[in-house]
PDB file of C-alpha atoms in Angstrom:
ATOM      1  CA  MET I   1     121.512  98.836  59.410  1.00  0.00           C
ATOM      2  CA  ARG I   2     123.430  95.719  59.954  1.00  0.00           C
ATOM      3  CA  HIS I   3     126.240  97.382  58.076  1.00  0.00           C
ATOM      4  CA  CYS I   4     126.130 100.571  60.020  1.00  0.00           C
ATOM      5  CA  ALA I   5     125.754  98.640  63.139  1.00  0.00           C
ATOM      6  CA  HIS I   6     128.524  96.708  62.200  1.00  0.00           C
ATOM      7  CA  ARG I   7     130.821  99.365  61.719  1.00  0.00           C
ATOM      8  CA  LEU I   8     129.609 101.469  64.854  1.00  0.00           C
ATOM      9  CA  VAL I   9     130.881  98.324  67.061  1.00  0.00           C
ATOM     10  CA  GLU I  10     134.246  98.277  65.605  1.00  0.00           C
ATOM     11  CA  LEU I  11     135.038 101.708  66.347  1.00  0.00           C
ATOM     12  CA  ALA I  12     133.650 101.093  70.034  1.00  0.00           C
ATOM     13  CA  LYS I  13     135.980  98.198  70.286  1.00  0.00           C
ATOM     14  CA  GLY I  14     139.101  99.625  68.469  1.00  0.00           C
ATOM     15  CA  SER I  15     138.871 102.936  70.561  1.00  0.00           C
ATOM     16  CA  GLY I  16     137.814 101.496  73.634  1.00  0.00           C
ATOM     17  CA  MET I  17     134.657 103.885  74.005  1.00  0.00           C
ATOM     18  CA  ALA I  18     131.560 103.296  75.088  1.00  0.00           C
ATOM     19  CA  LEU I  19     128.655 103.351  72.540  1.00  0.00           C
ATOM     20  CA  PHE I  20     124.983 103.529  72.459  1.00  0.00           C
ATOM     21  CA  LEU I  21     122.752 102.123  69.781  1.00  0.00           C
ATOM     22  CA  VAL I  22     119.352 104.122  70.438  1.00  0.00           C
ATOM     23  CA  GLY I  23     116.541 102.902  68.677  1.00  0.00           C
ATOM     24  CA  HIS I  24     112.230 102.116  69.328  1.00  0.00           C
ATOM     25  CA  VAL I  25     109.957  99.162  70.026  1.00  0.00           C
ATOM     26  CA  THR I  26     106.913  98.075  67.833  1.00  0.00           C
ATOM     27  CA  LYS I  27     103.540  97.736  69.375  1.00  0.00           C
ATOM     28  CA  GLU I  28     104.244  94.353  70.507  1.00  0.00           C
ATOM     29  CA  GLY I  29     106.938  95.719  72.752  1.00  0.00           C
ATOM     30  CA  THR I  30     109.706  93.940  70.625  1.00  0.00           C
ATOM     31  CA  ILE I  31     112.770  95.890  69.671  1.00  0.00           C
ATOM     32  CA  ALA I  32     112.353  97.105  65.958  1.00  0.00           C
ATOM     33  CA  GLY I  33     114.833  95.848  63.282  1.00  0.00           C
ATOM     34  CA  PRO I  34     116.796  93.366  62.628  1.00  0.00           C
ATOM     35  CA  LYS I  35     117.598  90.502  65.504  1.00  0.00           C
ATOM     36  CA  SER I  36     121.280  90.984  64.557  1.00  0.00           C
ATOM     37  CA  LEU I  37     121.367  94.317  66.531  1.00  0.00           C
ATOM     38  CA  GLU I  38     120.699  92.323  69.484  1.00  0.00           C
ATOM     39  CA  HIS I  39     123.547  89.962  69.068  1.00  0.00           C
ATOM     40  CA  LEU I  40     125.796  92.594  68.142  1.00  0.00           C
ATOM     41  CA  VAL I  41     125.876  94.924  71.026  1.00  0.00           C
ATOM     42  CA  ASP I  42     126.862  93.445  74.818  1.00  0.00           C
ATOM     43  CA  THR I  43     123.521  94.890  76.253  1.00  0.00           C
ATOM     44  CA  VAL I  44     119.789  96.197  75.816  1.00  0.00           C
ATOM     45  CA  LEU I  45     118.421  97.883  77.930  1.00  0.00           C
ATOM     46  CA  SER I  46     114.516  99.050  77.815  1.00  0.00           C
ATOM     47  CA  PHE I  47     113.003 102.359  79.180  1.00  0.00           C
ATOM     48  CA  GLU I  48     109.716 101.650  79.832  1.00  0.00           C
ATOM     49  CA  GLY I  49     106.865 103.845  81.467  1.00  0.00           C
ATOM     50  CA  GLU I  50     103.340 105.334  80.885  1.00  0.00           C
ATOM     51  CA  HIS I  51     103.824 108.480  79.191  1.00  0.00           C
ATOM     52  CA  THR I  52     101.140 109.877  81.421  1.00  0.00           C
ATOM     53  CA  GLY I  53     102.997 108.458  85.016  1.00  0.00           C
ATOM     54  CA  GLU I  54     105.980 109.595  86.917  1.00  0.00           C
ATOM     55  CA  TYR I  55     107.691 106.706  87.211  1.00  0.00           C
ATOM     56  CA  ARG I  56     110.035 105.253  84.670  1.00  0.00           C
ATOM     57  CA  LEU I  57     111.967 101.779  84.596  1.00  0.00           C
ATOM     58  CA  VAL I  58     115.240 101.060  82.966  1.00  0.00           C
ATOM     59  CA  ARG I  59     115.463  97.355  82.366  1.00  0.00           C
ATOM     60  CA  ALA I  60     118.277  95.390  81.439  1.00  0.00           C
ATOM     61  CA  THR I  61     116.891  92.116  78.706  1.00  0.00           C
ATOM     62  CA  LYS I  62     120.318  91.227  77.991  1.00  0.00           C
ATOM     63  CA  ASN I  63     123.461  91.067  79.461  1.00  0.00           C
ATOM     64  CA  ARG I  64     126.821  89.888  79.189  1.00  0.00           C
ATOM     65  CA  PHE I  65     128.955  90.822  82.210  1.00  0.00           C
ATOM     66  CA  GLY I  66     125.770  89.921  84.419  1.00  0.00           C
ATOM     67  CA  PRO I  67     122.198  88.801  85.137  1.00  0.00           C
ATOM     68  CA  THR I  68     119.257  89.999  83.193  1.00  0.00           C
ATOM     69  CA  GLY I  69     116.057  91.401  84.870  1.00  0.00           C
ATOM     70  CA  GLU I  70     117.808  94.120  86.659  1.00  0.00           C
ATOM     71  CA  VAL I  71     115.521  97.428  86.739  1.00  0.00           C
ATOM     72  CA  ALA I  72     116.582 101.116  87.794  1.00  0.00           C
ATOM     73  CA  LEU I  73     113.375 103.542  88.907  1.00  0.00           C
ATOM     74  CA  PHE I  74     113.781 107.349  88.475  1.00  0.00           C
ATOM     75  CA  GLU I  75     110.847 109.618  89.079  1.00  0.00           C
ATOM     76  CA  MET I  76     110.446 112.173  86.203  1.00  0.00           C
ATOM     77  CA  ARG I  77     110.589 115.882  87.688  1.00  0.00           C
ATOM     78  CA  ASP I  78     110.784 119.438  86.628  1.00  0.00           C
ATOM     79  CA  VAL I  79     114.730 118.994  86.362  1.00  0.00           C
ATOM     80  CA  GLY I  80     114.483 115.673  84.516  1.00  0.00           C
ATOM     81  CA  LEU I  81     114.709 111.906  85.511  1.00  0.00           C
ATOM     82  CA  VAL I  82     115.900 111.479  89.626  1.00  0.00           C
ATOM     83  CA  PRO I  83     116.776 108.207  90.416  1.00  0.00           C
ATOM     84  CA  LEU I  84     114.687 106.945  92.951  1.00  0.00           C
ATOM     85  CA  ALA I  85     116.934 105.110  96.498  1.00  0.00           C
ATOM     86  CA  ASP I  86     114.123 104.117  98.015  1.00  0.00           C
ATOM     87  CA  ALA I  87     111.878 103.305  95.463  1.00  0.00           C
ATOM     88  CA  SER I  88     109.311 100.661  98.076  1.00  0.00           C
ATOM     89  CA  ARG I  89     109.062 103.990 100.454  1.00  0.00           C
ATOM     90  CA  VAL I  90     107.860 106.223  97.161  1.00  0.00           C
ATOM     91  CA  LEU I  91     105.533 103.991  95.601  1.00  0.00           C
ATOM     92  CA  LEU I  92     103.692 103.031  99.217  1.00  0.00           C
ATOM     93  CA  ALA I  93     103.416 106.711 100.073  1.00  0.00           C
ATOM     94  CA  ARG I  94     100.328 107.998  99.029  1.00  0.00           C
ATOM     95  CA  ARG I  95      98.237 104.546 100.070  1.00  0.00           C
ATOM     96  CA  ARG I  96      95.578 104.869 101.610  1.00  0.00           C
ATOM     97  CA  GLN I  97      95.064 102.552 104.264  1.00  0.00           C
ATOM     98  CA  GLY I  98      92.213 101.118 106.093  1.00  0.00           C
ATOM     99  CA  ALA I  99      90.525 100.374 102.415  1.00  0.00           C
ATOM    100  CA  PRO I 100      88.816  97.152 101.285  1.00  0.00           C
ATOM    101  CA  GLY I 101      90.822  96.040  98.154  1.00  0.00           C
ATOM    102  CA  SER I 102      94.295  97.490  99.046  1.00  0.00           C
ATOM    103  CA  ALA I 103      97.167  95.310  99.293  1.00  0.00           C
ATOM    104  CA  VAL I 104     100.842  94.698 100.123  1.00  0.00           C
ATOM    105  CA  ALA I 105     102.991  93.041  97.574  1.00  0.00           C
ATOM    106  CA  ALA I 106     106.525  91.763  97.677  1.00  0.00           C
ATOM    107  CA  CYS I 107     108.104  91.196  94.617  1.00  0.00           C
ATOM    108  CA  LEU I 108     111.519  90.710  92.885  1.00  0.00           C
ATOM    109  CA  GLN I 109     112.288  93.374  89.956  1.00  0.00           C
ATOM    110  CA  GLY I 110     115.560  91.256  88.685  1.00  0.00           C
ATOM    111  CA  SER I 111     117.431  90.976  91.906  1.00  0.00           C
ATOM    112  CA  ARG I 112     115.758  94.074  93.630  1.00  0.00           C
ATOM    113  CA  PRO I 113     113.053  93.303  96.137  1.00  0.00           C
ATOM    114  CA  LEU I 114     110.486  96.185  96.028  1.00  0.00           C
ATOM    115  CA  LEU I 115     107.300  96.501  97.817  1.00  0.00           C
ATOM    116  CA  VAL I 116     103.993  97.868  95.802  1.00  0.00           C
ATOM    117  CA  GLU I 117     100.430  98.343  96.321  1.00  0.00           C
ATOM    118  CA  VAL I 118      98.058  96.296  94.340  1.00  0.00           C
ATOM    119  CA  GLN I 119      94.496  97.643  94.482  1.00  0.00           C
ATOM    120  CA  ALA I 120      91.317  95.864  93.641  1.00  0.00           C
ATOM    121  CA  LEU I 121      87.747  96.987  92.984  1.00  0.00           C
ATOM    122  CA  VAL I 122      84.617  94.568  92.194  1.00  0.00           C
ATOM    123  CA  VAL I 123      81.673  95.545  91.302  1.00  0.00           C
ATOM    124  CA  PRO I 124      78.152  94.101  90.072  1.00  0.00           C
ATOM    125  CA  THR I 125      78.372  94.141  86.531  1.00  0.00           C
ATOM    126  CA  SER I 126      75.206  94.660  83.813  1.00  0.00           C
ATOM    127  CA  PHE I 127      76.721  93.388  81.154  1.00  0.00           C
ATOM    128  CA  PRO I 128      75.787  89.669  80.304  1.00  0.00           C
ATOM    129  CA  ALA I 129      79.586  88.593  80.836  1.00  0.00           C
ATOM    130  CA  PRO I 130      81.305  90.449  83.645  1.00  0.00           C
ATOM    131  CA  ARG I 131      84.433  92.106  82.582  1.00  0.00           C
ATOM    132  CA  ARG I 132      87.774  90.929  84.035  1.00  0.00           C
ATOM    133  CA  MET I 133      90.605  94.138  83.552  1.00  0.00           C
ATOM    134  CA  ALA I 134      94.211  94.215  84.973  1.00  0.00           C
ATOM    135  CA  VAL I 135      96.410  96.851  84.216  1.00  0.00           C
ATOM    136  CA  GLY I 136     100.085  96.174  85.390  1.00  0.00           C
ATOM    137  CA  LEU I 137      99.075  92.190  86.139  1.00  0.00           C
ATOM    138  CA  ASP I 138      99.071  89.411  83.369  1.00  0.00           C
ATOM    139  CA  THR I 139      95.360  89.267  82.574  1.00  0.00           C
ATOM    140  CA  ASN I 140      95.342  85.219  81.905  1.00  0.00           C
ATOM    141  CA  ARG I 141      96.883  84.554  85.516  1.00  0.00           C
ATOM    142  CA  SER I 142      94.623  87.441  87.020  1.00  0.00           C
ATOM    143  CA  ILE I 143      91.372  85.378  85.536  1.00  0.00           C
ATOM    144  CA  LEU I 144      92.783  82.225  87.652  1.00  0.00           C
ATOM    145  CA  LEU I 145      92.745  83.735  90.367  1.00  0.00           C
ATOM    146  CA  VAL I 146      89.281  85.081  89.883  1.00  0.00           C
ATOM    147  CA  ALA I 147      87.821  81.226  89.246  1.00  0.00           C
ATOM    148  CA  VAL I 148      89.992  79.640  91.918  1.00  0.00           C
ATOM    149  CA  LEU I 149      88.296  82.251  94.774  1.00  0.00           C
ATOM    150  CA  GLU I 150      85.123  81.422  92.909  1.00  0.00           C
ATOM    151  CA  ARG I 151      85.518  77.954  93.103  1.00  0.00           C
ATOM    152  CA  PHE I 152      87.271  77.072  96.417  1.00  0.00           C
ATOM    153  CA  ALA I 153      86.494  80.106  98.593  1.00  0.00           C
ATOM    154  CA  GLU I 154      82.873  80.874  97.583  1.00  0.00           C
ATOM    155  CA  LEU I 155      83.400  84.357  96.883  1.00  0.00           C
ATOM    156  CA  GLY I 156      80.760  85.629  94.369  1.00  0.00           C
ATOM    157  CA  LEU I 157      82.876  86.979  91.755  1.00  0.00           C
ATOM    158  CA  ALA I 158      80.323  85.663  88.333  1.00  0.00           C
ATOM    159  CA  ASP I 159      78.277  88.532  88.518  1.00  0.00           C
ATOM    160  CA  ARG I 160      80.678  91.414  89.373  1.00  0.00           C
ATOM    161  CA  ASP I 161      83.371  93.286  87.061  1.00  0.00           C
ATOM    162  CA  VAL I 162      86.975  92.840  88.418  1.00  0.00           C
ATOM    163  CA  PHE I 163      89.349  95.663  88.054  1.00  0.00           C
ATOM    164  CA  LEU I 164      92.985  95.086  89.211  1.00  0.00           C
ATOM    165  CA  ASN I 165      95.970  97.930  89.182  1.00  0.00           C
ATOM    166  CA  VAL I 166      99.728  98.335  89.755  1.00  0.00           C
ATOM    167  CA  VAL I 167      99.659 101.716  91.505  1.00  0.00           C
ATOM    168  CA  GLY I 168     102.669 103.696  89.888  1.00  0.00           C
ATOM    169  CA  GLY I 169     102.627 101.982  86.699  1.00  0.00           C
ATOM    170  CA  LEU I 170     104.881  98.907  87.049  1.00  0.00           C
ATOM    171  CA  SER I 171     104.293  95.644  85.113  1.00  0.00           C
ATOM    172  CA  LEU I 172     104.208  92.793  87.482  1.00  0.00           C
ATOM    173  CA  ARG I 173     104.800  89.578  85.834  1.00  0.00           C
ATOM    174  CA  GLU I 174     105.787  87.314  88.878  1.00  0.00           C
ATOM    175  CA  PRO I 175     103.496  84.762  90.012  1.00  0.00           C
ATOM    176  CA  ALA I 176     104.665  85.567  93.994  1.00  0.00           C
ATOM    177  CA  THR I 177     102.395  88.531  93.739  1.00  0.00           C
ATOM    178  CA  ASP I 178      99.384  85.705  93.468  1.00  0.00           C
ATOM    179  CA  LEU I 179      98.862  85.879  97.191  1.00  0.00           C
ATOM    180  CA  ALA I 180      98.267  89.821  97.575  1.00  0.00           C
ATOM    181  CA  VAL I 181      95.992  89.659  94.429  1.00  0.00           C
ATOM    182  CA  ALA I 182      94.026  87.244  96.273  1.00  0.00           C
ATOM    183  CA  ALA I 183      93.896  89.361  98.557  1.00  0.00           C
ATOM    184  CA  ALA I 184      93.227  92.221  97.718  1.00  0.00           C
ATOM    185  CA  LEU I 185      90.188  90.510  95.020  1.00  0.00           C
ATOM    186  CA  ALA I 186      88.757  88.816  98.795  1.00  0.00           C
ATOM    187  CA  SER I 187      88.826  92.306 100.682  1.00  0.00           C
ATOM    188  CA  ALA I 188      87.464  93.755  97.791  1.00  0.00           C
ATOM    189  CA  VAL I 189      84.565  92.055  97.515  1.00  0.00           C
ATOM    190  CA  SER I 190      83.957  91.299 101.304  1.00  0.00           C
ATOM    191  CA  GLY I 191      84.895  95.075 102.300  1.00  0.00           C
ATOM    192  CA  ARG I 192      87.135  94.346 105.400  1.00  0.00           C
ATOM    193  CA  ALA I 193      90.206  95.743 105.268  1.00  0.00           C
ATOM    194  CA  LEU I 194      93.391  94.154 105.111  1.00  0.00           C
ATOM    195  CA  PRO I 195      96.035  94.783 108.018  1.00  0.00           C
ATOM    196  CA  ALA I 196      97.612  98.194 107.160  1.00  0.00           C
ATOM    197  CA  ASP I 197     100.976  96.773 108.433  1.00  0.00           C
ATOM    198  CA  ALA I 198     100.811  93.821 106.576  1.00  0.00           C
ATOM    199  CA  VAL I 199     102.771  92.157 103.439  1.00  0.00           C
ATOM    200  CA  PHE I 200     101.693  89.559 101.160  1.00  0.00           C
ATOM    201  CA  PHE I 201     103.604  86.882  98.553  1.00  0.00           C
ATOM    202  CA  GLY I 202     103.419  83.289  97.540  1.00  0.00           C
ATOM    203  CA  GLU I 203     102.136  81.506  94.237  1.00  0.00           C
ATOM    204  CA  VAL I 204      98.666  80.411  94.287  1.00  0.00           C
ATOM    205  CA  GLY I 205      97.623  77.154  92.478  1.00  0.00           C
ATOM    206  CA  LEU I 206      94.571  76.137  90.412  1.00  0.00           C
ATOM    207  CA  LEU I 207      93.540  74.075  93.532  1.00  0.00           C
ATOM    208  CA  GLY I 208      94.057  77.166  95.506  1.00  0.00           C
ATOM    209  CA  GLU I 209      97.318  75.818  97.572  1.00  0.00           C
ATOM    210  CA  VAL I 210     100.067  78.795  98.255  1.00  0.00           C
ATOM    211  CA  ARG I 211     103.126  77.082  96.900  1.00  0.00           C
ATOM    212  CA  PRO I 212     106.999  78.435  97.880  1.00  0.00           C
ATOM    213  CA  VAL I 213     108.743  81.741  96.102  1.00  0.00           C
ATOM    214  CA  SER I 214     112.622  82.602  96.022  1.00  0.00           C
ATOM    215  CA  GLN I 215     114.244  85.056  97.765  1.00  0.00           C
ATOM    216  CA  VAL I 216     111.855  85.124 101.008  1.00  0.00           C
ATOM    217  CA  GLU I 217     114.285  86.947 103.042  1.00  0.00           C
ATOM    218  CA  ALA I 218     115.027  89.218 100.422  1.00  0.00           C
ATOM    219  CA  ARG I 219     111.508  90.055 100.512  1.00  0.00           C
ATOM    220  CA  LEU I 220     111.088  89.907 104.473  1.00  0.00           C
ATOM    221  CA  ARG I 221     114.309  92.295 104.874  1.00  0.00           C
ATOM    222  CA  GLU I 222     112.489  95.094 102.263  1.00  0.00           C
ATOM    223  CA  ALA I 223     109.291  95.247 104.183  1.00  0.00           C
ATOM    224  CA  ALA I 224     110.987  95.560 107.401  1.00  0.00           C
ATOM    225  CA  ALA I 225     112.801  97.928 106.481  1.00  0.00           C
ATOM    226  CA  LEU I 226     109.229  99.870 105.820  1.00  0.00           C
ATOM    227  CA  SER I 227     108.187  98.574 109.439  1.00  0.00           C
ATOM    228  CA  LEU I 228     105.493  96.094 108.165  1.00  0.00           C
ATOM    229  CA  ARG I 229     105.020  93.660 111.590  1.00  0.00           C
ATOM    230  CA  ARG I 230     103.108  91.093 109.605  1.00  0.00           C
ATOM    231  CA  ALA I 231     104.184  89.224 106.753  1.00  0.00           C
ATOM    232  CA  TYR I 232     102.023  86.254 105.018  1.00  0.00           C
ATOM    233  CA  LEU I 233     103.854  83.936 102.776  1.00  0.00           C
ATOM    234  CA  PRO I 234     103.705  80.160 102.164  1.00  0.00           C
ATOM    235  CA  LYS I 235     103.882  77.608 104.669  1.00  0.00           C
ATOM    236  CA  GLY I 236     107.309  76.355 105.306  1.00  0.00           C
ATOM    237  CA  SER I 237     108.879  79.340 104.055  1.00  0.00           C
ATOM    238  CA  ALA I 238     109.494  81.002 107.269  1.00  0.00           C
ATOM    239  CA  PRO I 239     113.593  81.294 107.504  1.00  0.00           C
ATOM    240  CA  ARG I 240     115.054  79.822 110.616  1.00  0.00           C
ATOM    241  CA  GLY I 241     115.221  82.175 113.290  1.00  0.00           C
ATOM    242  CA  TRP I 242     113.729  85.110 111.915  1.00  0.00           C
ATOM    243  CA  GLN I 243     113.808  88.034 114.174  1.00  0.00           C
ATOM    244  CA  GLY I 244     111.822  90.681 112.318  1.00  0.00           C
ATOM    245  CA  ALA I 245     108.188  90.815 111.491  1.00  0.00           C
ATOM    246  CA  ARG I 246     105.521  88.074 112.355  1.00  0.00           C
ATOM    247  CA  LEU I 247     105.166  85.888 109.784  1.00  0.00           C
ATOM    248  CA  ILE I 248     102.055  84.086 109.411  1.00  0.00           C
ATOM    249  CA  GLU I 249     102.282  80.875 106.744  1.00  0.00           C
ATOM    250  CA  VAL I 250      99.165  80.429 104.615  1.00  0.00           C
ATOM    251  CA  GLU I 251      98.369  76.606 103.133  1.00  0.00           C
ATOM    252  CA  ASP I 252      95.697  77.393 101.377  1.00  0.00           C
ATOM    253  CA  VAL I 253      94.459  80.602 100.266  1.00  0.00           C
ATOM    254  CA  ALA I 254      90.345  79.180 100.047  1.00  0.00           C
ATOM    255  CA  ARG I 255      90.883  78.219 104.151  1.00  0.00           C
ATOM    256  CA  TRP I 256      92.588  80.652 105.387  1.00  0.00           C
ATOM    257  CA  TRP I 257      90.122  83.572 104.031  1.00  0.00           C
ATOM    258  CA  ARG I 258      87.069  81.511 104.723  1.00  0.00           C
ATOM    259  CA  GLY I 259      88.481  80.871 108.409  1.00  0.00           C
ATOM    260  CA  SER I 260      90.211  83.372 110.178  1.00  0.00           C
ATOM    261  CA  GLY I 261      91.600  85.883 107.508  1.00  0.00           C
ATOM    262  CA  PRO I 262      93.997  88.126 107.876  1.00  0.00           C
ATOM    263  CA  THR I 263      94.737  88.704 111.850  1.00  0.00           C
ATOM    264  CA  ASP I 264      92.305  90.771 113.728  1.00  0.00           C
ATOM    265  CA  PRO I 265      90.642  92.400 110.282  1.00  0.00           C
ATOM    266  CA  PRO I 266      88.945  95.226 111.213  1.00  0.00           C
ATOM    267  CA  ALA I 267      84.852  95.539 111.108  1.00  0.00           C
ATOM    268  CA  GLN I 268      82.914  95.348 107.881  1.00  0.00           C
ATOM    269  CA  SER I 269      82.686  99.605 106.350  1.00  0.00           C
ATOM    270  CA  SER I 270      78.692 100.727 106.274  1.00  0.00           C
ATOM    271  CA  GLY I 271      79.267 100.381 102.452  1.00  0.00           C
ATOM    272  CA  SER I 272      80.122  97.061 101.690  1.00  0.00           C
ATOM    273  CA  ARG I 273      78.022  93.785 100.635  1.00  0.00           C
ATOM    274  CA  PRO I 274      78.191  90.660 102.008  1.00  0.00           C
ATOM    275  CA  VAL I 275      79.967  87.737 100.699  1.00  0.00           C
ATOM    276  CA  ARG I 276      77.572  86.029  98.548  1.00  0.00           C
ATOM    277  CA  ARG I 277      77.581  81.996  99.090  1.00  0.00           C
ATOM    278  CA  ARG I 278      76.271  79.418  97.336  1.00  0.00           C
ATOM    279  CA  ASN I 279      74.074  77.654  99.209  1.00  0.00           C
ATOM    280  CA  ALA I 280      73.021  80.779 101.284  1.00  0.00           C
ATOM    281  CA  SER I 281      69.845  81.711 100.980  1.00  0.00           C
ATOM    282  CA  THR I 282      68.228  85.329  99.376  1.00  0.00           C
TER     283      THR I 282
END
């Protein structure tokens, strides 16, 4: 395999043509075959997406001529793959507004800002150990956020199953999505719907503090393009002279939710369960 790849690379360099080597990945998500193949080529592109989903991503994991982590989004239609020029609008097109457990996260895919919907479902458990499942998010980080909300925000999650999902089949590994995940969890357990025109981004620490993230203005511009008028972001991250969405700085996610929470939140839905406090009487 190494010999054939080396001969093909020599042919491509000698003739000036473009060469694509197509392979497959293992169950662990790594490229099958010897590592020397990755060193021979200039760029490694991975084609991602659930086979049952309608969206696909082409991600650059190695690039000698530019940054890595860049993505291109495509939609599978009857004519084949069609590029998405406005991916954020497409990903949020079917969002159900006014439903508890839904939050819009501003994330980065490479250098490209994207707005995606994070959904949370919290239900009473029938098992001794409650389940924690996350699709499109890092499971271990999601468990940490559940623990932070349980400890500092006093949300009753210890005896409930928690399910998290990123709509559209995307996989988010950026810590900046923490605040959106925490807001979706708090909304789901309390039954209070988050504002439909709000976007969330910020890293949440183990003590409940909200830490700054990079490229704040790029995230805000993407939110403004979709007419989202409120942005919840880490304290001290607001750009000077910003004239777009209303910026609401969050220093501590627990105090923020226990206090006013989202600005002018809707009333509790008829089927919601109250928040369980540790010191509250039954």
